[in-house]
PDB file of C-alpha atoms in Angstrom:
ATOM      1  CA  MET A   1       0.164  -0.131  -0.017  1.00 40.00           C
ATOM      2  CA  PHE A   2       1.258   3.681  -0.770  1.00 44.00           C
ATOM      3  CA  LEU A   3       0.770   6.131   1.756  1.00 46.00           C
ATOM      4  CA  LEU A   4      -0.517   9.500   0.593  1.00 47.00           C
ATOM      5  CA  ASN A   5      -0.083  12.997   1.947  1.00 52.00           C
ATOM      6  CA  ALA A   6      -2.968  14.840   3.384  1.00 46.00           C
ATOM      7  CA  SER A   7      -3.010  17.065   0.071  1.00 51.00           C
ATOM      8  CA  GLU A   8      -2.870  14.043  -2.408  1.00 57.00           C
ATOM      9  CA  VAL A   9      -5.663  12.520  -3.713  1.00 57.00           C
ATOM     10  CA  GLU A  10      -5.269   8.582  -5.280  1.00 69.00           C
ATOM     11  CA  VAL A  11      -6.512   8.673  -9.006  1.00 72.00           C
ATOM     12  CA  SER A  12      -8.208   5.481 -10.395  1.00 77.00           C
ATOM     13  CA  THR A  13      -9.424   7.416 -13.455  1.00 87.00           C
ATOM     14  CA  PHE A  14      -7.786   9.453 -16.088  1.00 90.00           C
ATOM     15  CA  LEU A  15      -9.076  11.958 -18.625  1.00 89.00           C
ATOM     16  CA  LEU A  16      -8.373  11.552 -22.173  1.00 89.00           C
ATOM     17  CA  ILE A  17      -8.126  14.812 -24.932  1.00 87.00           C
ATOM     18  CA  GLY A  18     -10.053  15.495 -27.778  1.00 84.00           C
ATOM     19  CA  ILE A  19      -9.233  18.565 -30.017  1.00 82.00           C
ATOM     20  CA  PRO A  20      -8.445  21.712 -27.524  1.00 77.00           C
ATOM     21  CA  GLY A  21     -11.130  24.399 -28.540  1.00 75.00           C
ATOM     22  CA  LEU A  22     -13.070  22.415 -30.517  1.00 75.00           C
ATOM     23  CA  GLU A  23     -14.863  20.425 -28.168  1.00 76.00           C
ATOM     24  CA  HIS A  24     -18.798  21.755 -29.422  1.00 79.00           C
ATOM     25  CA  MET A  25     -17.309  20.189 -32.879  1.00 82.00           C
ATOM     26  CA  HIS A  26     -16.547  16.629 -31.894  1.00 83.00           C
ATOM     27  CA  ILE A  27     -19.644  15.476 -32.971  1.00 85.00           C
ATOM     28  CA  TRP A  28     -19.087  16.312 -36.357  1.00 88.00           C
ATOM     29  CA  VAL A  29     -15.586  15.441 -35.908  1.00 85.00           C
ATOM     30  CA  SER A  30     -16.252  11.949 -35.472  1.00 86.00           C
ATOM     31  CA  ILE A  31     -17.865  11.876 -38.696  1.00 90.00           C
ATOM     32  CA  PRO A  32     -14.725  11.786 -40.729  1.00 90.00           C
ATOM     33  CA  ILE A  33     -13.144   9.753 -37.968  1.00 90.00           C
ATOM     34  CA  CYS A  34     -15.553   7.234 -38.266  1.00 90.00           C
ATOM     35  CA  LEU A  35     -15.083   7.575 -41.951  1.00 93.00           C
ATOM     36  CA  MET A  36     -11.344   6.928 -41.830  1.00 92.00           C
ATOM     37  CA  TYR A  37     -11.701   3.793 -39.053  1.00 93.00           C
ATOM     38  CA  LEU A  38     -14.187   2.151 -41.701  1.00 94.00           C
ATOM     39  CA  MET A  39     -12.209   2.664 -44.657  1.00 94.00           C
ATOM     40  CA  ALA A  40      -9.145   1.534 -42.696  1.00 94.00           C
ATOM     41  CA  ILE A  41     -10.606  -1.938 -41.493  1.00 94.00           C
ATOM     42  CA  LEU A  42     -12.329  -2.332 -44.551  1.00 94.00           C
ATOM     43  CA  GLY A  43      -9.024  -1.590 -46.723  1.00 93.00           C
ATOM     44  CA  ASN A  44      -7.102  -4.458 -44.591  1.00 95.00           C
ATOM     45  CA  CYS A  45      -9.455  -6.890 -44.553  1.00 94.00           C
ATOM     46  CA  THR A  46      -9.691  -6.541 -48.263  1.00 92.00           C
ATOM     47  CA  ILE A  47      -5.949  -6.918 -48.393  1.00 94.00           C
ATOM     48  CA  LEU A  48      -6.062 -10.401 -46.114  1.00 94.00           C
ATOM     49  CA  PHE A  49      -9.007 -11.942 -47.859  1.00 93.00           C
ATOM     50  CA  VAL A  50      -7.742 -11.586 -51.184  1.00 92.00           C
ATOM     51  CA  ILE A  51      -4.128 -12.780 -50.512  1.00 92.00           C
ATOM     52  CA  ARG A  52      -5.998 -15.858 -48.569  1.00 92.00           C
ATOM     53  CA  THR A  53      -8.079 -16.859 -51.683  1.00 90.00           C
ATOM     54  CA  GLU A  54      -5.575 -15.960 -54.283  1.00 89.00           C
ATOM     55  CA  THR A  55      -3.095 -18.522 -54.800  1.00 88.00           C
ATOM     56  CA  SER A  56      -0.735 -16.250 -57.154  1.00 87.00           C
ATOM     57  CA  LEU A  57      -0.034 -13.995 -54.328  1.00 89.00           C
ATOM     58  CA  HIS A  58       0.716 -17.054 -52.305  1.00 89.00           C
ATOM     59  CA  GLU A  59       4.301 -15.393 -52.015  1.00 90.00           C
ATOM     60  CA  PRO A  60       6.916 -13.752 -49.247  1.00 91.00           C
ATOM     61  CA  MET A  61       5.900 -10.577 -50.463  1.00 91.00           C
ATOM     62  CA  TYR A  62       2.424 -10.853 -50.097  1.00 93.00           C
ATOM     63  CA  TYR A  63       3.020 -12.589 -46.926  1.00 94.00           C
ATOM     64  CA  PHE A  64       4.614  -9.859 -45.301  1.00 95.00           C
ATOM     65  CA  LEU A  65       1.967  -7.723 -46.838  1.00 94.00           C
ATOM     66  CA  SER A  66      -0.700  -9.593 -44.995  1.00 95.00           C
ATOM     67  CA  MET A  67       1.305  -9.153 -41.490  1.00 95.00           C
ATOM     68  CA  LEU A  68       1.401  -5.382 -42.467  1.00 95.00           C
ATOM     69  CA  ALA A  69      -2.101  -5.507 -42.589  1.00 95.00           C
ATOM     70  CA  LEU A  70      -2.855  -7.237 -39.367  1.00 96.00           C
ATOM     71  CA  SER A  71      -0.726  -4.804 -37.606  1.00 95.00           C
ATOM     72  CA  ASP A  72      -2.841  -1.981 -38.824  1.00 95.00           C
ATOM     73  CA  LEU A  73      -6.062  -3.969 -37.731  1.00 95.00           C
ATOM     74  CA  GLY A  74      -4.322  -4.278 -34.409  1.00 94.00           C
ATOM     75  CA  LEU A  75      -3.538  -0.449 -34.231  1.00 93.00           C
ATOM     76  CA  SER A  76      -6.676   0.352 -35.463  1.00 92.00           C
ATOM     77  CA  PHE A  77      -8.696  -1.247 -32.774  1.00 93.00           C
ATOM     78  CA  SER A  78      -6.542  -0.603 -30.341  1.00 93.00           C
ATOM     79  CA  SER A  79      -7.469   3.083 -30.721  1.00 89.00           C
ATOM     80  CA  LEU A  80     -10.762   2.899 -31.865  1.00 87.00           C
ATOM     81  CA  PRO A  81     -12.795   2.683 -28.236  1.00 85.00           C
ATOM     82  CA  THR A  82     -11.497   5.481 -26.732  1.00 89.00           C
ATOM     83  CA  MET A  83     -11.335   7.848 -30.134  1.00 89.00           C
ATOM     84  CA  LEU A  84     -15.224   6.751 -30.549  1.00 87.00           C
ATOM     85  CA  ARG A  85     -16.147   7.399 -27.157  1.00 88.00           C
ATOM     86  CA  ILE A  86     -14.262  10.954 -26.942  1.00 89.00           C
ATOM     87  CA  PHE A  87     -15.612  12.395 -30.463  1.00 87.00           C
ATOM     88  CA  LEU A  88     -19.369  10.408 -30.585  1.00 86.00           C
ATOM     89  CA  PHE A  89     -20.292  10.567 -26.892  1.00 84.00           C
ATOM     90  CA  ASN A  90     -17.789  13.324 -25.538  1.00 84.00           C
ATOM     91  CA  ALA A  91     -16.574  10.635 -22.463  1.00 85.00           C
ATOM     92  CA  MET A  92     -13.577  11.413 -22.081  1.00 88.00           C
ATOM     93  CA  GLY A  93     -12.890   9.189 -18.367  1.00 89.00           C
ATOM     94  CA  ILE A  94     -11.341   5.857 -18.763  1.00 90.00           C
ATOM     95  CA  SER A  95     -10.019   3.588 -15.894  1.00 90.00           C
ATOM     96  CA  ALA A  96      -6.135   3.371 -15.061  1.00 88.00           C
ATOM     97  CA  ASP A  97      -6.348  -0.551 -15.776  1.00 90.00           C
ATOM     98  CA  ALA A  98      -8.148  -0.115 -19.286  1.00 92.00           C
ATOM     99  CA  CYS A  99      -6.069   2.907 -20.302  1.00 92.00           C
ATOM    100  CA  ILE A 100      -2.648   0.646 -19.319  1.00 93.00           C
ATOM    101  CA  ALA A 101      -4.087  -2.090 -21.394  1.00 93.00           C
ATOM    102  CA  GLN A 102      -4.528   0.255 -24.145  1.00 94.00           C
ATOM    103  CA  GLU A 103      -1.238   1.369 -23.941  1.00 93.00           C
ATOM    104  CA  PHE A 104       0.084  -2.251 -24.275  1.00 95.00           C
ATOM    105  CA  PHE A 105      -1.623  -3.175 -27.342  1.00 95.00           C
ATOM    106  CA  ILE A 106      -0.911   0.627 -29.034  1.00 94.00           C
ATOM    107  CA  HIS A 107       2.856   0.012 -28.330  1.00 94.00           C
ATOM    108  CA  GLY A 108       2.810  -3.732 -28.930  1.00 95.00           C
ATOM    109  CA  PHE A 109       0.942  -3.134 -32.420  1.00 95.00           C
ATOM    110  CA  THR A 110       3.428  -0.153 -33.415  1.00 94.00           C
ATOM    111  CA  ASP A 111       6.661  -2.367 -32.790  1.00 94.00           C
ATOM    112  CA  MET A 112       5.080  -5.111 -34.590  1.00 95.00           C
ATOM    113  CA  GLU A 113       4.110  -2.790 -37.563  1.00 95.00           C
ATOM    114  CA  SER A 114       7.936  -1.079 -37.048  1.00 95.00           C
ATOM    115  CA  SER A 115       9.546  -4.661 -37.445  1.00 95.00           C
ATOM    116  CA  VAL A 116       7.220  -5.810 -40.472  1.00 96.00           C
ATOM    117  CA  LEU A 117       8.760  -2.994 -42.491  1.00 96.00           C
ATOM    118  CA  LEU A 118      12.184  -3.798 -41.809  1.00 95.00           C
ATOM    119  CA  ILE A 119      11.349  -7.372 -42.745  1.00 95.00           C
ATOM    120  CA  MET A 120       9.679  -6.153 -46.083  1.00 95.00           C
ATOM    121  CA  SER A 121      12.609  -4.102 -46.854  1.00 94.00           C
ATOM    122  CA  PHE A 122      14.777  -6.959 -46.412  1.00 94.00           C
ATOM    123  CA  ASP A 123      12.516  -8.663 -48.526  1.00 93.00           C
ATOM    124  CA  ARG A 124      12.789  -6.517 -51.291  1.00 93.00           C
ATOM    125  CA  PHE A 125      16.821  -6.659 -50.980  1.00 93.00           C
ATOM    126  CA  VAL A 126      16.427  -9.989 -51.532  1.00 92.00           C
ATOM    127  CA  ALA A 127      14.169 -10.238 -54.457  1.00 91.00           C
ATOM    128  CA  ILE A 128      16.643  -7.405 -56.261  1.00 91.00           C
ATOM    129  CA  ARG A 129      19.729  -8.951 -55.390  1.00 90.00           C
ATOM    130  CA  ASN A 130      19.095 -12.748 -56.024  1.00 88.00           C
ATOM    131  CA  PRO A 131      16.023 -12.997 -57.827  1.00 86.00           C
ATOM    132  CA  LEU A 132      16.452 -16.530 -59.155  1.00 85.00           C
ATOM    133  CA  ARG A 133      17.052 -17.841 -55.478  1.00 88.00           C
ATOM    134  CA  TYR A 134      13.958 -15.801 -54.108  1.00 88.00           C
ATOM    135  CA  SER A 135      11.412 -18.122 -53.520  1.00 85.00           C
ATOM    136  CA  SER A 136      14.163 -20.660 -52.044  1.00 88.00           C
ATOM    137  CA  ILE A 137      15.625 -18.076 -49.559  1.00 90.00           C
ATOM    138  CA  LEU A 138      12.311 -17.093 -48.381  1.00 90.00           C
ATOM    139  CA  THR A 139      10.212 -20.323 -48.011  1.00 90.00           C
ATOM    140  CA  SER A 140       6.719 -20.238 -46.625  1.00 88.00           C
ATOM    141  CA  SER A 141       7.896 -21.830 -43.556  1.00 91.00           C
ATOM    142  CA  ARG A 142      10.581 -19.537 -43.314  1.00 92.00           C
ATOM    143  CA  VAL A 143       8.341 -16.455 -43.884  1.00 93.00           C
ATOM    144  CA  VAL A 144       6.302 -17.876 -41.161  1.00 92.00           C
ATOM    145  CA  GLN A 145       9.553 -18.233 -38.524  1.00 94.00           C
ATOM    146  CA  ILE A 146      10.286 -14.715 -39.066  1.00 94.00           C
ATOM    147  CA  GLY A 147       6.788 -13.327 -39.010  1.00 93.00           C
ATOM    148  CA  LEU A 148       6.254 -15.451 -35.264  1.00 95.00           C
ATOM    149  CA  ALA A 149       9.773 -14.322 -34.302  1.00 95.00           C
ATOM    150  CA  PHE A 150       9.304 -10.439 -34.834  1.00 94.00           C
ATOM    151  CA  ALA A 151       5.738 -11.100 -33.521  1.00 94.00           C
ATOM    152  CA  ILE A 152       6.869 -12.671 -30.072  1.00 95.00           C
ATOM    153  CA  LYS A 153      10.002 -10.167 -29.867  1.00 95.00           C
ATOM    154  CA  SER A 154       7.084  -6.808 -30.057  1.00 94.00           C
ATOM    155  CA  ILE A 155       5.257  -8.716 -27.621  1.00 95.00           C
ATOM    156  CA  LEU A 156       8.593  -9.254 -24.977  1.00 96.00           C
ATOM    157  CA  LEU A 157       9.756  -6.026 -25.822  1.00 95.00           C
ATOM    158  CA  VAL A 158       6.370  -3.814 -24.378  1.00 95.00           C
ATOM    159  CA  LEU A 159       5.249  -6.563 -22.123  1.00 95.00           C
ATOM    160  CA  PRO A 160       7.201  -4.674 -18.958  1.00 95.00           C
ATOM    161  CA  LEU A 161       5.383  -1.404 -19.780  1.00 93.00           C
ATOM    162  CA  PRO A 162       2.023  -2.272 -18.531  1.00 93.00           C
ATOM    163  CA  PHE A 163       3.766  -3.495 -15.188  1.00 93.00           C
ATOM    164  CA  THR A 164       6.354  -0.385 -14.349  1.00 92.00           C
ATOM    165  CA  LEU A 165       2.701   1.603 -14.572  1.00 91.00           C
ATOM    166  CA  ARG A 166       0.972  -0.518 -12.292  1.00 90.00           C
ATOM    167  CA  ARG A 167       3.494  -0.107  -9.536  1.00 89.00           C
ATOM    168  CA  LEU A 168       3.386   3.620  -9.664  1.00 87.00           C
ATOM    169  CA  ARG A 169       1.131   5.909  -7.523  1.00 86.00           C
ATOM    170  CA  TYR A 170      -0.729   8.250  -9.329  1.00 85.00           C
ATOM    171  CA  CYS A 171      -2.221  11.445  -7.070  1.00 82.00           C
ATOM    172  CA  ASN A 172      -3.860  14.963  -8.424  1.00 77.00           C
ATOM    173  CA  LYS A 173      -2.804  14.956 -12.123  1.00 79.00           C
ATOM    174  CA  HIS A 174      -5.153  12.906 -14.497  1.00 83.00           C
ATOM    175  CA  LEU A 175      -5.287  14.661 -17.786  1.00 87.00           C
ATOM    176  CA  LEU A 176      -3.762  13.120 -20.409  1.00 87.00           C
ATOM    177  CA  SER A 177      -2.629  15.301 -23.568  1.00 83.00           C
ATOM    178  CA  HIS A 178      -3.871  12.558 -26.266  1.00 84.00           C
ATOM    179  CA  SER A 179      -7.435  10.941 -27.303  1.00 88.00           C
ATOM    180  CA  TYR A 180      -5.468   7.593 -26.274  1.00 90.00           C
ATOM    181  CA  CYS A 181      -3.251   5.893 -23.776  1.00 90.00           C
ATOM    182  CA  LEU A 182       0.510   6.046 -24.375  1.00 88.00           C
ATOM    183  CA  HIS A 183       2.935   4.869 -21.900  1.00 89.00           C
ATOM    184  CA  GLN A 184       4.860   8.260 -21.946  1.00 85.00           C
ATOM    185  CA  ASP A 185       2.061  10.223 -21.129  1.00 86.00           C
ATOM    186  CA  VAL A 186       0.484   8.374 -18.320  1.00 89.00           C
ATOM    187  CA  MET A 187       3.992   7.929 -16.640  1.00 89.00           C
ATOM    188  CA  LYS A 188       4.374  11.683 -16.425  1.00 87.00           C
ATOM    189  CA  LEU A 189       1.172  11.743 -14.311  1.00 88.00           C
ATOM    190  CA  ALA A 190       2.744   9.669 -11.732  1.00 87.00           C
ATOM    191  CA  CYS A 191       3.663  11.312  -8.300  1.00 86.00           C
ATOM    192  CA  SER A 192       6.055   8.467  -7.632  1.00 84.00           C
ATOM    193  CA  ASP A 193       9.611   7.688  -8.636  1.00 84.00           C
ATOM    194  CA  ASN A 194       9.146   6.949 -12.367  1.00 87.00           C
ATOM    195  CA  ARG A 195      13.074   6.456 -13.464  1.00 90.00           C
ATOM    196  CA  VAL A 196      12.560   2.708 -14.052  1.00 91.00           C
ATOM    197  CA  ASN A 197       9.284   3.690 -16.573  1.00 90.00           C
ATOM    198  CA  PHE A 198      11.665   6.414 -18.182  1.00 89.00           C
ATOM    199  CA  TYR A 199      14.593   4.340 -19.367  1.00 91.00           C
ATOM    200  CA  TYR A 200      13.049   1.114 -20.214  1.00 92.00           C
ATOM    201  CA  GLY A 201      10.686   3.563 -22.266  1.00 89.00           C
ATOM    202  CA  LEU A 202      13.966   5.329 -23.857  1.00 89.00           C
ATOM    203  CA  PHE A 203      15.410   1.401 -24.533  1.00 92.00           C
ATOM    204  CA  VAL A 204      11.591   0.609 -26.488  1.00 91.00           C
ATOM    205  CA  ALA A 205      11.537   3.854 -28.349  1.00 88.00           C
ATOM    206  CA  LEU A 206      15.529   3.087 -29.459  1.00 90.00           C
ATOM    207  CA  CYS A 207      14.550  -0.334 -30.138  1.00 90.00           C
ATOM    208  CA  MET A 208      11.913   0.980 -32.417  1.00 88.00           C
ATOM    209  CA  MET A 209      13.972   3.626 -34.150  1.00 88.00           C
ATOM    210  CA  SER A 210      16.314   1.152 -34.932  1.00 92.00           C
ATOM    211  CA  ASP A 211      14.182  -0.740 -37.302  1.00 93.00           C
ATOM    212  CA  SER A 212      13.962   2.454 -39.295  1.00 92.00           C
ATOM    213  CA  VAL A 213      18.190   2.695 -39.632  1.00 94.00           C
ATOM    214  CA  PHE A 214      18.150  -0.716 -40.404  1.00 95.00           C
ATOM    215  CA  ILE A 215      15.600  -0.026 -43.496  1.00 95.00           C
ATOM    216  CA  ALA A 216      17.985   2.696 -44.416  1.00 94.00           C
ATOM    217  CA  ILE A 217      20.546   0.600 -44.744  1.00 95.00           C
ATOM    218  CA  SER A 218      18.838  -2.216 -46.467  1.00 94.00           C
ATOM    219  CA  TYR A 219      17.822   1.076 -49.128  1.00 94.00           C
ATOM    220  CA  VAL A 220      21.590   1.638 -49.549  1.00 94.00           C
ATOM    221  CA  PHE A 221      22.246  -2.190 -50.470  1.00 94.00           C
ATOM    222  CA  ILE A 222      19.313  -2.007 -52.716  1.00 93.00           C
ATOM    223  CA  LEU A 223      20.553   1.071 -54.652  1.00 92.00           C
ATOM    224  CA  LYS A 224      23.894  -0.355 -54.827  1.00 92.00           C
ATOM    225  CA  THR A 225      22.879  -3.356 -56.522  1.00 90.00           C
ATOM    226  CA  VAL A 226      20.269  -1.307 -58.488  1.00 90.00           C
ATOM    227  CA  LEU A 227      23.086   0.964 -59.866  1.00 88.00           C
ATOM    228  CA  GLY A 228      25.297  -2.278 -60.917  1.00 86.00           C
ATOM    229  CA  ILE A 229      21.978  -3.764 -63.423  1.00 81.00           C
ATOM    230  CA  ALA A 230      23.399  -2.773 -66.825  1.00 74.00           C
ATOM    231  CA  SER A 231      19.864  -2.134 -68.429  1.00 82.00           C
ATOM    232  CA  HIS A 232      18.090   1.487 -67.152  1.00 83.00           C
ATOM    233  CA  GLY A 233      14.691  -0.249 -67.941  1.00 84.00           C
ATOM    234  CA  GLU A 234      15.766  -3.317 -65.503  1.00 85.00           C
ATOM    235  CA  ARG A 235      16.694  -0.334 -63.128  1.00 86.00           C
ATOM    236  CA  LEU A 236      13.329   1.461 -62.988  1.00 88.00           C
ATOM    237  CA  LYS A 237      11.307  -1.856 -62.945  1.00 86.00           C
ATOM    238  CA  ALA A 238      13.601  -3.271 -59.568  1.00 85.00           C
ATOM    239  CA  LEU A 239      13.186   0.320 -58.179  1.00 87.00           C
ATOM    240  CA  ASN A 240       9.165   0.188 -59.047  1.00 87.00           C
ATOM    241  CA  THR A 241       9.017  -2.874 -57.048  1.00 86.00           C
ATOM    242  CA  CYS A 242       9.852  -0.741 -53.735  1.00 90.00           C
ATOM    243  CA  VAL A 243       7.695   2.400 -54.223  1.00 90.00           C
ATOM    244  CA  SER A 244       4.721   0.630 -52.314  1.00 91.00           C
ATOM    245  CA  HIS A 245       7.283  -0.238 -49.260  1.00 93.00           C
ATOM    246  CA  ILE A 246       9.063   3.344 -49.384  1.00 93.00           C
ATOM    247  CA  CYS A 247       5.288   4.895 -49.183  1.00 93.00           C
ATOM    248  CA  ALA A 248       4.503   2.954 -46.282  1.00 94.00           C
ATOM    249  CA  VAL A 249       7.632   3.674 -44.168  1.00 95.00           C
ATOM    250  CA  LEU A 250       7.094   7.023 -44.703  1.00 94.00           C
ATOM    251  CA  ILE A 251       3.583   7.062 -43.404  1.00 94.00           C
ATOM    252  CA  PHE A 252       4.488   5.446 -40.467  1.00 94.00           C
ATOM    253  CA  TYR A 253       7.778   6.993 -39.538  1.00 92.00           C
ATOM    254  CA  VAL A 254       6.951  10.774 -40.648  1.00 90.00           C
ATOM    255  CA  PRO A 255       4.300  11.490 -37.732  1.00 87.00           C
ATOM    256  CA  ILE A 256       6.795   9.644 -35.053  1.00 85.00           C
ATOM    257  CA  ILE A 257       9.608  11.700 -36.284  1.00 83.00           C
ATOM    258  CA  THR A 258       7.776  14.723 -36.600  1.00 83.00           C
ATOM    259  CA  LEU A 259       6.354  14.351 -32.678  1.00 79.00           C
ATOM    260  CA  ALA A 260       9.725  13.394 -31.420  1.00 74.00           C
ATOM    261  CA  THR A 261      11.053  16.252 -32.984  1.00 76.00           C
ATOM    262  CA  MET A 262       8.581  18.451 -31.943  1.00 73.00           C
ATOM    263  CA  HIS A 263       8.918  17.438 -28.329  1.00 65.00           C
ATOM    264  CA  ARG A 264      12.159  18.021 -28.285  1.00 63.00           C
ATOM    265  CA  PHE A 265      13.197  21.293 -30.100  1.00 64.00           C
ATOM    266  CA  ALA A 266      10.026  22.892 -30.347  1.00 61.00           C
ATOM    267  CA  LYS A 267      10.054  25.555 -27.871  1.00 62.00           C
ATOM    268  CA  HIS A 268       6.474  26.857 -28.274  1.00 67.00           C
ATOM    269  CA  LYS A 269       4.579  24.082 -29.014  1.00 70.00           C
ATOM    270  CA  SER A 270       1.217  24.020 -30.546  1.00 73.00           C
ATOM    271  CA  PRO A 271      -0.638  22.017 -28.366  1.00 75.00           C
ATOM    272  CA  LEU A 272      -3.643  21.225 -31.816  1.00 78.00           C
ATOM    273  CA  ALA A 273      -0.842  20.498 -34.282  1.00 80.00           C
ATOM    274  CA  MET A 274       0.813  17.668 -31.547  1.00 81.00           C
ATOM    275  CA  ILE A 275      -2.727  16.561 -30.999  1.00 84.00           C
ATOM    276  CA  LEU A 276      -3.483  16.120 -34.283  1.00 84.00           C
ATOM    277  CA  ILE A 277      -0.197  14.359 -35.602  1.00 85.00           C
ATOM    278  CA  ALA A 278      -0.737  12.050 -33.008  1.00 85.00           C
ATOM    279  CA  ASP A 279      -4.104  10.959 -34.019  1.00 86.00           C
ATOM    280  CA  ALA A 280      -2.776  10.769 -37.362  1.00 86.00           C
ATOM    281  CA  PHE A 281      -0.004   8.848 -36.402  1.00 86.00           C
ATOM    282  CA  LEU A 282      -2.800   6.234 -35.544  1.00 88.00           C
ATOM    283  CA  LEU A 283      -5.202   7.026 -38.104  1.00 90.00           C
ATOM    284  CA  VAL A 284      -3.258   7.761 -41.256  1.00 92.00           C
ATOM    285  CA  PRO A 285      -1.033   4.453 -41.843  1.00 93.00           C
ATOM    286  CA  PRO A 286      -3.755   1.652 -41.527  1.00 94.00           C
ATOM    287  CA  LEU A 287      -5.896   3.947 -43.692  1.00 93.00           C
ATOM    288  CA  MET A 288      -3.205   4.372 -46.239  1.00 93.00           C
ATOM    289  CA  ASN A 289      -1.444   1.394 -46.524  1.00 94.00           C
ATOM    290  CA  PRO A 290      -4.204  -0.391 -48.278  1.00 93.00           C
ATOM    291  CA  ILE A 291      -4.716   2.380 -50.645  1.00 92.00           C
ATOM    292  CA  VAL A 292      -0.928   2.875 -51.427  1.00 92.00           C
ATOM    293  CA  TYR A 293      -0.373  -1.077 -51.935  1.00 91.00           C
ATOM    294  CA  CYS A 294      -3.484  -1.394 -54.791  1.00 88.00           C
ATOM    295  CA  VAL A 295      -2.476   1.746 -56.500  1.00 86.00           C
ATOM    296  CA  LYS A 296       1.233   0.691 -56.570  1.00 85.00           C
ATOM    297  CA  THR A 297       0.953  -2.868 -56.859  1.00 85.00           C
ATOM    298  CA  ARG A 298      -0.259  -4.192 -59.811  1.00 85.00           C
ATOM    299  CA  GLN A 299      -1.258  -7.577 -58.815  1.00 86.00           C
ATOM    300  CA  ILE A 300      -3.202  -6.620 -55.640  1.00 88.00           C
ATOM    301  CA  ARG A 301      -5.129  -4.107 -57.447  1.00 87.00           C
ATOM    302  CA  VAL A 302      -5.832  -6.662 -60.341  1.00 87.00           C
ATOM    303  CA  LYS A 303      -7.215  -9.239 -57.906  1.00 84.00           C
ATOM    304  CA  VAL A 304      -9.094  -6.590 -56.077  1.00 83.00           C
ATOM    305  CA  LEU A 305     -10.662  -5.233 -58.995  1.00 84.00           C
ATOM    306  CA  GLU A 306     -11.658  -8.864 -59.882  1.00 82.00           C
ATOM    307  CA  LYS A 307     -13.479  -9.334 -56.566  1.00 75.00           C
ATOM    308  CA  LEU A 308     -15.676  -6.418 -57.039  1.00 75.00           C
ATOM    309  CA  CYS A 309     -16.606  -7.064 -60.816  1.00 77.00           C
ATOM    310  CA  LEU A 310     -17.633 -10.854 -59.904  1.00 63.00           C
ATOM    311  CA  LYS A 311     -19.451  -9.514 -56.709  1.00 58.00           C
ATOM    312  CA  SER A 312     -21.203  -6.810 -59.203  1.00 53.00           C
ATOM    313  CA  LYS A 313     -22.239  -9.377 -61.390  1.00 51.00           C
TER     314      LYS A 313
END
């Protein structure tokens, strides 16, 4: 049991925040947010369905795309309950246990998506570097093993976070700064020593950012390989296979890097800008990844259109 001072009141419920200054507009803001969630869920489910039912797409690249779609669905469903409660019903409160559970799933699926993007960069490197041995290097069983290994890594990496938050004492302060719960946000409300949370949270963030470094290194090797191809047309063809993945990487990492930069260097941070970017971080990747892959990957686009045309007949 923790001993509280007379001036301290233990907090068991946190308050999330919508869009500051636009509380009266939340019901209207909920319309595009609901549409974005709906499109994200339908888009990723469509990707999964098409890859599952089309044997021609049973290749490593599309298996990894399935993992990306699953990560996007996990991110969407992790933030969906609180976002809808805030914008539809103006219900800001969330219990400490529910908040801690939400941050575990959000951080877990975020790390999983980061890991999948890293695996996909390796997949593109192998496909361009050794196209004739691609299928023998990345067999179906090996793809499953890689996917499971990274999924377990993501779970184990974020598993200590809820336990470190549970051991903290929360008193007086209870207002969070986002529409959903994040580890760094919750730990700042603690009135007990949170150094363990700070250092372990920093370790998790560095692990996630190391994925972006390895992705950049992968593309250095990809460019080196492409520049070694004699035919100009073959170079463009090889690079074109990476466009969808590059877009997915930018969609995922740009909001994270922007938020981190604003937190670290911005002297006069706009709370509205911070909240909008933070919301975009969870809303935009699940929404845009299926669109990007449908538009830029011909095989996916053709199969999706075939399914739609068959249903319309």
